[in-house]
Amino acid sequence: MWASNPIDRAITQGALSYIALATDAGRVWLVNCAPYMAAFWKIPDSELSLPAGRRARREFEEHFKTLQNECADNLTSTGWLTPAADGGPGVADVMLAATVRHTELSWSEFILEDEELGRLREWYEKFKTVGFWYELEETGRFPDNAKRGEGSVLK
């Protein structure tokens, strides 16, 4: 899950940083574009901006594009984001997969849909084949009360 080589650890830390930046922008997107989030955080309508939310979505997509480019060599050589991760997904892979899956289940939004994120879409399909995926993600364990459903995010 984590490389022993300091260079590979630094590359992984960089990947995690892009995921964190995307997650921050994703929160701005959802607060401004998903009424449930604004209500949960008690943000009045006067402080919300649909255009700002749309801009935040484009921003997190840009962070994902940077992540995809920064990890291109490793994606090509191993199929994973995390370098030297013992032949399987590493910490950066798990972090991004959790982010993508949570957004799918909670908001019915696929955050890797941008046409320029093809490598990350391929990576995600590969991630869904790891041994623990089915038990953790496809057996109905995600609570229904956490699902906002189709149409819960304004476009």
mmCIF file of C-alpha atoms in Angstrom:
data_model
loop_
_atom_site.group_PDB
_atom_site.id
_atom_site.type_symbol
_atom_site.label_atom_id
_atom_site.label_comp_id
_atom_site.label_asym_id
_atom_site.label_seq_id
_atom_site.Cartn_x
_atom_site.Cartn_y
_atom_site.Cartn_z
ATOM 1 C CA MET A 1 0.000 0.000 0.000
ATOM 2 C CA TRP A 2 2.959 2.319 0.635
ATOM 3 C CA ALA A 3 6.333 2.332 -1.097
ATOM 4 C CA SER A 4 9.547 1.852 0.859
ATOM 5 C CA ASN A 5 11.586 4.064 -1.497
ATOM 6 C CA PRO A 6 11.534 7.764 -0.455
ATOM 7 C CA ILE A 7 11.105 8.955 -4.058
ATOM 8 C CA ASP A 8 8.072 6.721 -4.567
ATOM 9 C CA ARG A 9 6.661 7.844 -1.212
ATOM 10 C CA ALA A 10 7.036 11.468 -2.332
ATOM 11 C CA ILE A 11 5.248 10.701 -5.609
ATOM 12 C CA THR A 12 2.460 9.048 -3.627
ATOM 13 C CA GLN A 13 2.229 12.057 -1.316
ATOM 14 C CA GLY A 14 1.882 14.262 -4.380
ATOM 15 C CA ALA A 15 -0.953 12.088 -5.677
ATOM 16 C CA LEU A 16 -2.677 12.264 -2.292
ATOM 17 C CA SER A 17 -2.329 16.054 -2.360
ATOM 18 C CA TYR A 18 -4.162 16.296 -5.692
ATOM 19 C CA ILE A 19 -6.919 14.055 -4.345
ATOM 20 C CA ALA A 20 -7.197 16.291 -1.258
ATOM 21 C CA LEU A 21 -7.370 19.436 -3.407
ATOM 22 C CA ALA A 22 -10.075 17.840 -5.544
ATOM 23 C CA THR A 23 -11.999 16.841 -2.420
ATOM 24 C CA ASP A 24 -11.868 20.422 -1.120
ATOM 25 C CA ALA A 25 -13.207 21.737 -4.433
ATOM 26 C CA GLY A 26 -15.818 18.971 -4.398
ATOM 27 C CA ARG A 27 -17.148 20.217 -1.078
ATOM 28 C CA VAL A 28 -17.572 23.722 -2.545
ATOM 29 C CA TRP A 29 -19.347 22.161 -5.540
ATOM 30 C CA LEU A 30 -21.757 20.179 -3.383
ATOM 31 C CA VAL A 31 -22.468 22.962 -0.886
ATOM 32 C CA ASN A 32 -23.461 25.258 -3.752
ATOM 33 C CA CYS A 33 -25.149 22.710 -6.036
ATOM 34 C CA ALA A 34 -26.754 20.185 -3.668
ATOM 35 C CA PRO A 35 -29.526 21.751 -1.567
ATOM 36 C CA TYR A 36 -29.184 19.002 1.046
ATOM 37 C CA MET A 37 -25.579 20.026 1.758
ATOM 38 C CA ALA A 38 -26.483 23.679 2.172
ATOM 39 C CA ALA A 39 -29.292 22.725 4.545
ATOM 40 C CA PHE A 40 -27.036 20.350 6.485
ATOM 41 C CA TRP A 41 -24.431 23.087 6.998
ATOM 42 C CA LYS A 42 -27.177 25.674 7.628
ATOM 43 C CA ILE A 43 -25.975 27.909 4.814
ATOM 44 C CA PRO A 44 -28.617 30.453 3.803
ATOM 45 C CA ASP A 45 -29.633 30.724 0.159
ATOM 46 C CA SER A 46 -28.198 34.237 0.072
ATOM 47 C CA GLU A 47 -24.714 32.750 0.555
ATOM 48 C CA LEU A 48 -25.022 30.105 -2.173
ATOM 49 C CA SER A 49 -23.933 30.421 -5.780
ATOM 50 C CA LEU A 50 -24.732 27.886 -8.477
ATOM 51 C CA PRO A 51 -22.068 29.413 -10.781
ATOM 52 C CA ALA A 52 -19.468 29.109 -7.986
ATOM 53 C CA GLY A 53 -20.477 25.476 -7.522
ATOM 54 C CA ARG A 54 -20.121 24.800 -11.226
ATOM 55 C CA ARG A 55 -16.696 26.455 -11.181
ATOM 56 C CA ALA A 56 -15.675 24.268 -8.237
ATOM 57 C CA ARG A 57 -16.670 21.168 -10.197
ATOM 58 C CA ARG A 58 -14.450 22.239 -13.078
ATOM 59 C CA GLU A 59 -11.704 22.894 -10.530
ATOM 60 C CA PHE A 60 -11.835 19.382 -9.068
ATOM 61 C CA GLU A 61 -11.861 17.931 -12.568
ATOM 62 C CA GLU A 62 -8.661 19.907 -13.254
ATOM 63 C CA HIS A 63 -7.075 18.445 -10.109
ATOM 64 C CA PHE A 64 -8.010 14.958 -11.356
ATOM 65 C CA LYS A 65 -6.453 15.735 -14.754
ATOM 66 C CA THR A 66 -3.252 16.817 -13.007
ATOM 67 C CA LEU A 67 -3.336 13.647 -10.902
ATOM 68 C CA GLN A 68 -3.800 11.557 -14.042
ATOM 69 C CA ASN A 69 -0.861 13.294 -15.738
ATOM 70 C CA GLU A 70 1.420 13.090 -12.689
ATOM 71 C CA CYS A 71 0.697 9.366 -12.336
ATOM 72 C CA ALA A 72 0.827 8.587 -16.072
ATOM 73 C CA ASP A 73 4.077 6.595 -15.887
ATOM 74 C CA ASN A 74 2.837 4.414 -13.071
ATOM 75 C CA LEU A 75 -0.599 3.987 -14.671
ATOM 76 C CA THR A 76 1.181 2.768 -17.798
ATOM 77 C CA SER A 77 3.616 0.445 -16.029
ATOM 78 C CA THR A 78 1.367 -1.021 -13.305
ATOM 79 C CA GLY A 79 -2.168 0.243 -13.838
ATOM 80 C CA TRP A 80 -2.131 1.893 -10.398
ATOM 81 C CA LEU A 81 -1.663 5.450 -9.145
ATOM 82 C CA THR A 82 0.592 4.478 -6.245
ATOM 83 C CA PRO A 83 4.168 3.560 -7.222
ATOM 84 C CA ALA A 84 5.718 0.376 -5.828
ATOM 85 C CA ALA A 85 2.517 -0.712 -4.130
ATOM 86 C CA ASP A 86 3.390 -4.418 -4.045
ATOM 87 C CA GLY A 87 1.652 -5.140 -7.345
ATOM 88 C CA GLY A 88 -1.781 -3.986 -6.243
ATOM 89 C CA PRO A 89 -3.557 -0.782 -5.381
ATOM 90 C CA GLY A 90 -1.829 1.493 -2.916
ATOM 91 C CA VAL A 91 -2.861 4.255 -0.579
ATOM 92 C CA ALA A 92 -3.497 6.832 -3.348
ATOM 93 C CA ASP A 93 -5.608 4.289 -5.243
ATOM 94 C CA VAL A 94 -7.714 3.501 -2.195
ATOM 95 C CA MET A 95 -8.170 7.188 -1.403
ATOM 96 C CA LEU A 96 -9.364 8.097 -4.894
ATOM 97 C CA ALA A 97 -11.562 5.006 -5.223
ATOM 98 C CA ALA A 98 -13.268 5.845 -1.924
ATOM 99 C CA THR A 99 -13.892 9.404 -3.110
ATOM 100 C CA VAL A 100 -15.318 8.307 -6.465
ATOM 101 C CA ARG A 101 -17.477 5.572 -4.952
ATOM 102 C CA HIS A 102 -18.850 7.710 -2.139
ATOM 103 C CA THR A 103 -19.900 10.377 -4.628
ATOM 104 C CA GLU A 104 -21.564 7.727 -6.801
ATOM 105 C CA LEU A 105 -23.502 6.247 -3.911
ATOM 106 C CA SER A 106 -24.368 9.452 -2.072
ATOM 107 C CA TRP A 107 -25.107 11.789 -4.947
ATOM 108 C CA SER A 108 -25.541 9.556 -8.018
ATOM 109 C CA GLU A 109 -22.711 11.537 -9.619
ATOM 110 C CA PHE A 110 -19.756 10.007 -11.455
ATOM 111 C CA ILE A 111 -16.917 12.452 -10.897
ATOM 112 C CA LEU A 112 -14.593 10.935 -13.509
ATOM 113 C CA GLU A 113 -16.948 11.580 -16.430
ATOM 114 C CA ASP A 114 -14.942 14.415 -18.018
ATOM 115 C CA GLU A 115 -13.787 13.232 -21.447
ATOM 116 C CA GLU A 116 -10.151 13.990 -20.588
ATOM 117 C CA LEU A 117 -10.180 11.587 -17.623
ATOM 118 C CA GLY A 118 -10.112 8.392 -19.687
ATOM 119 C CA ARG A 119 -7.054 6.946 -17.934
ATOM 120 C CA LEU A 120 -8.670 7.436 -14.527
ATOM 121 C CA ARG A 121 -11.903 5.817 -15.745
ATOM 122 C CA GLU A 122 -9.863 2.801 -16.905
ATOM 123 C CA TRP A 123 -8.055 2.793 -13.567
ATOM 124 C CA TYR A 124 -11.397 2.844 -11.694
ATOM 125 C CA GLU A 125 -12.715 -0.111 -13.691
ATOM 126 C CA LYS A 126 -9.532 -2.002 -12.784
ATOM 127 C CA PHE A 127 -9.875 -1.018 -9.124
ATOM 128 C CA LYS A 128 -13.372 -2.505 -9.059
ATOM 129 C CA THR A 129 -11.845 -5.921 -9.819
ATOM 130 C CA VAL A 130 -9.734 -6.141 -6.631
ATOM 131 C CA GLY A 131 -10.754 -8.922 -4.278
ATOM 132 C CA PHE A 132 -12.309 -6.815 -1.535
ATOM 133 C CA TRP A 133 -14.414 -4.593 -3.809
ATOM 134 C CA TYR A 134 -17.513 -6.754 -4.130
ATOM 135 C CA GLU A 135 -17.932 -7.459 -0.420
ATOM 136 C CA LEU A 136 -17.381 -3.843 0.583
ATOM 137 C CA GLU A 137 -19.131 -2.052 -2.264
ATOM 138 C CA GLU A 138 -21.707 -4.248 -3.956
ATOM 139 C CA THR A 139 -23.564 -5.935 -1.110
ATOM 140 C CA GLY A 140 -25.853 -3.104 -0.015
ATOM 141 C CA ARG A 141 -23.746 -2.007 2.951
ATOM 142 C CA PHE A 142 -24.031 1.694 2.088
ATOM 143 C CA PRO A 143 -26.875 3.079 4.219
ATOM 144 C CA ASP A 144 -29.974 4.141 2.332
ATOM 145 C CA ASN A 145 -30.316 7.269 4.465
ATOM 146 C CA ALA A 146 -26.974 8.496 3.068
ATOM 147 C CA LYS A 147 -28.159 8.249 -0.544
ATOM 148 C CA ARG A 148 -29.428 11.523 -1.957
ATOM 149 C CA GLY A 149 -30.172 10.028 -5.355
ATOM 150 C CA GLU A 150 -30.502 11.138 -8.944
ATOM 151 C CA GLY A 151 -31.211 14.834 -9.344
ATOM 152 C CA SER A 152 -29.940 15.796 -5.888
ATOM 153 C CA VAL A 153 -27.160 17.915 -7.402
ATOM 154 C CA LEU A 154 -28.155 20.935 -9.479
ATOM 155 C CA LYS A 155 -26.425 21.234 -12.843
#
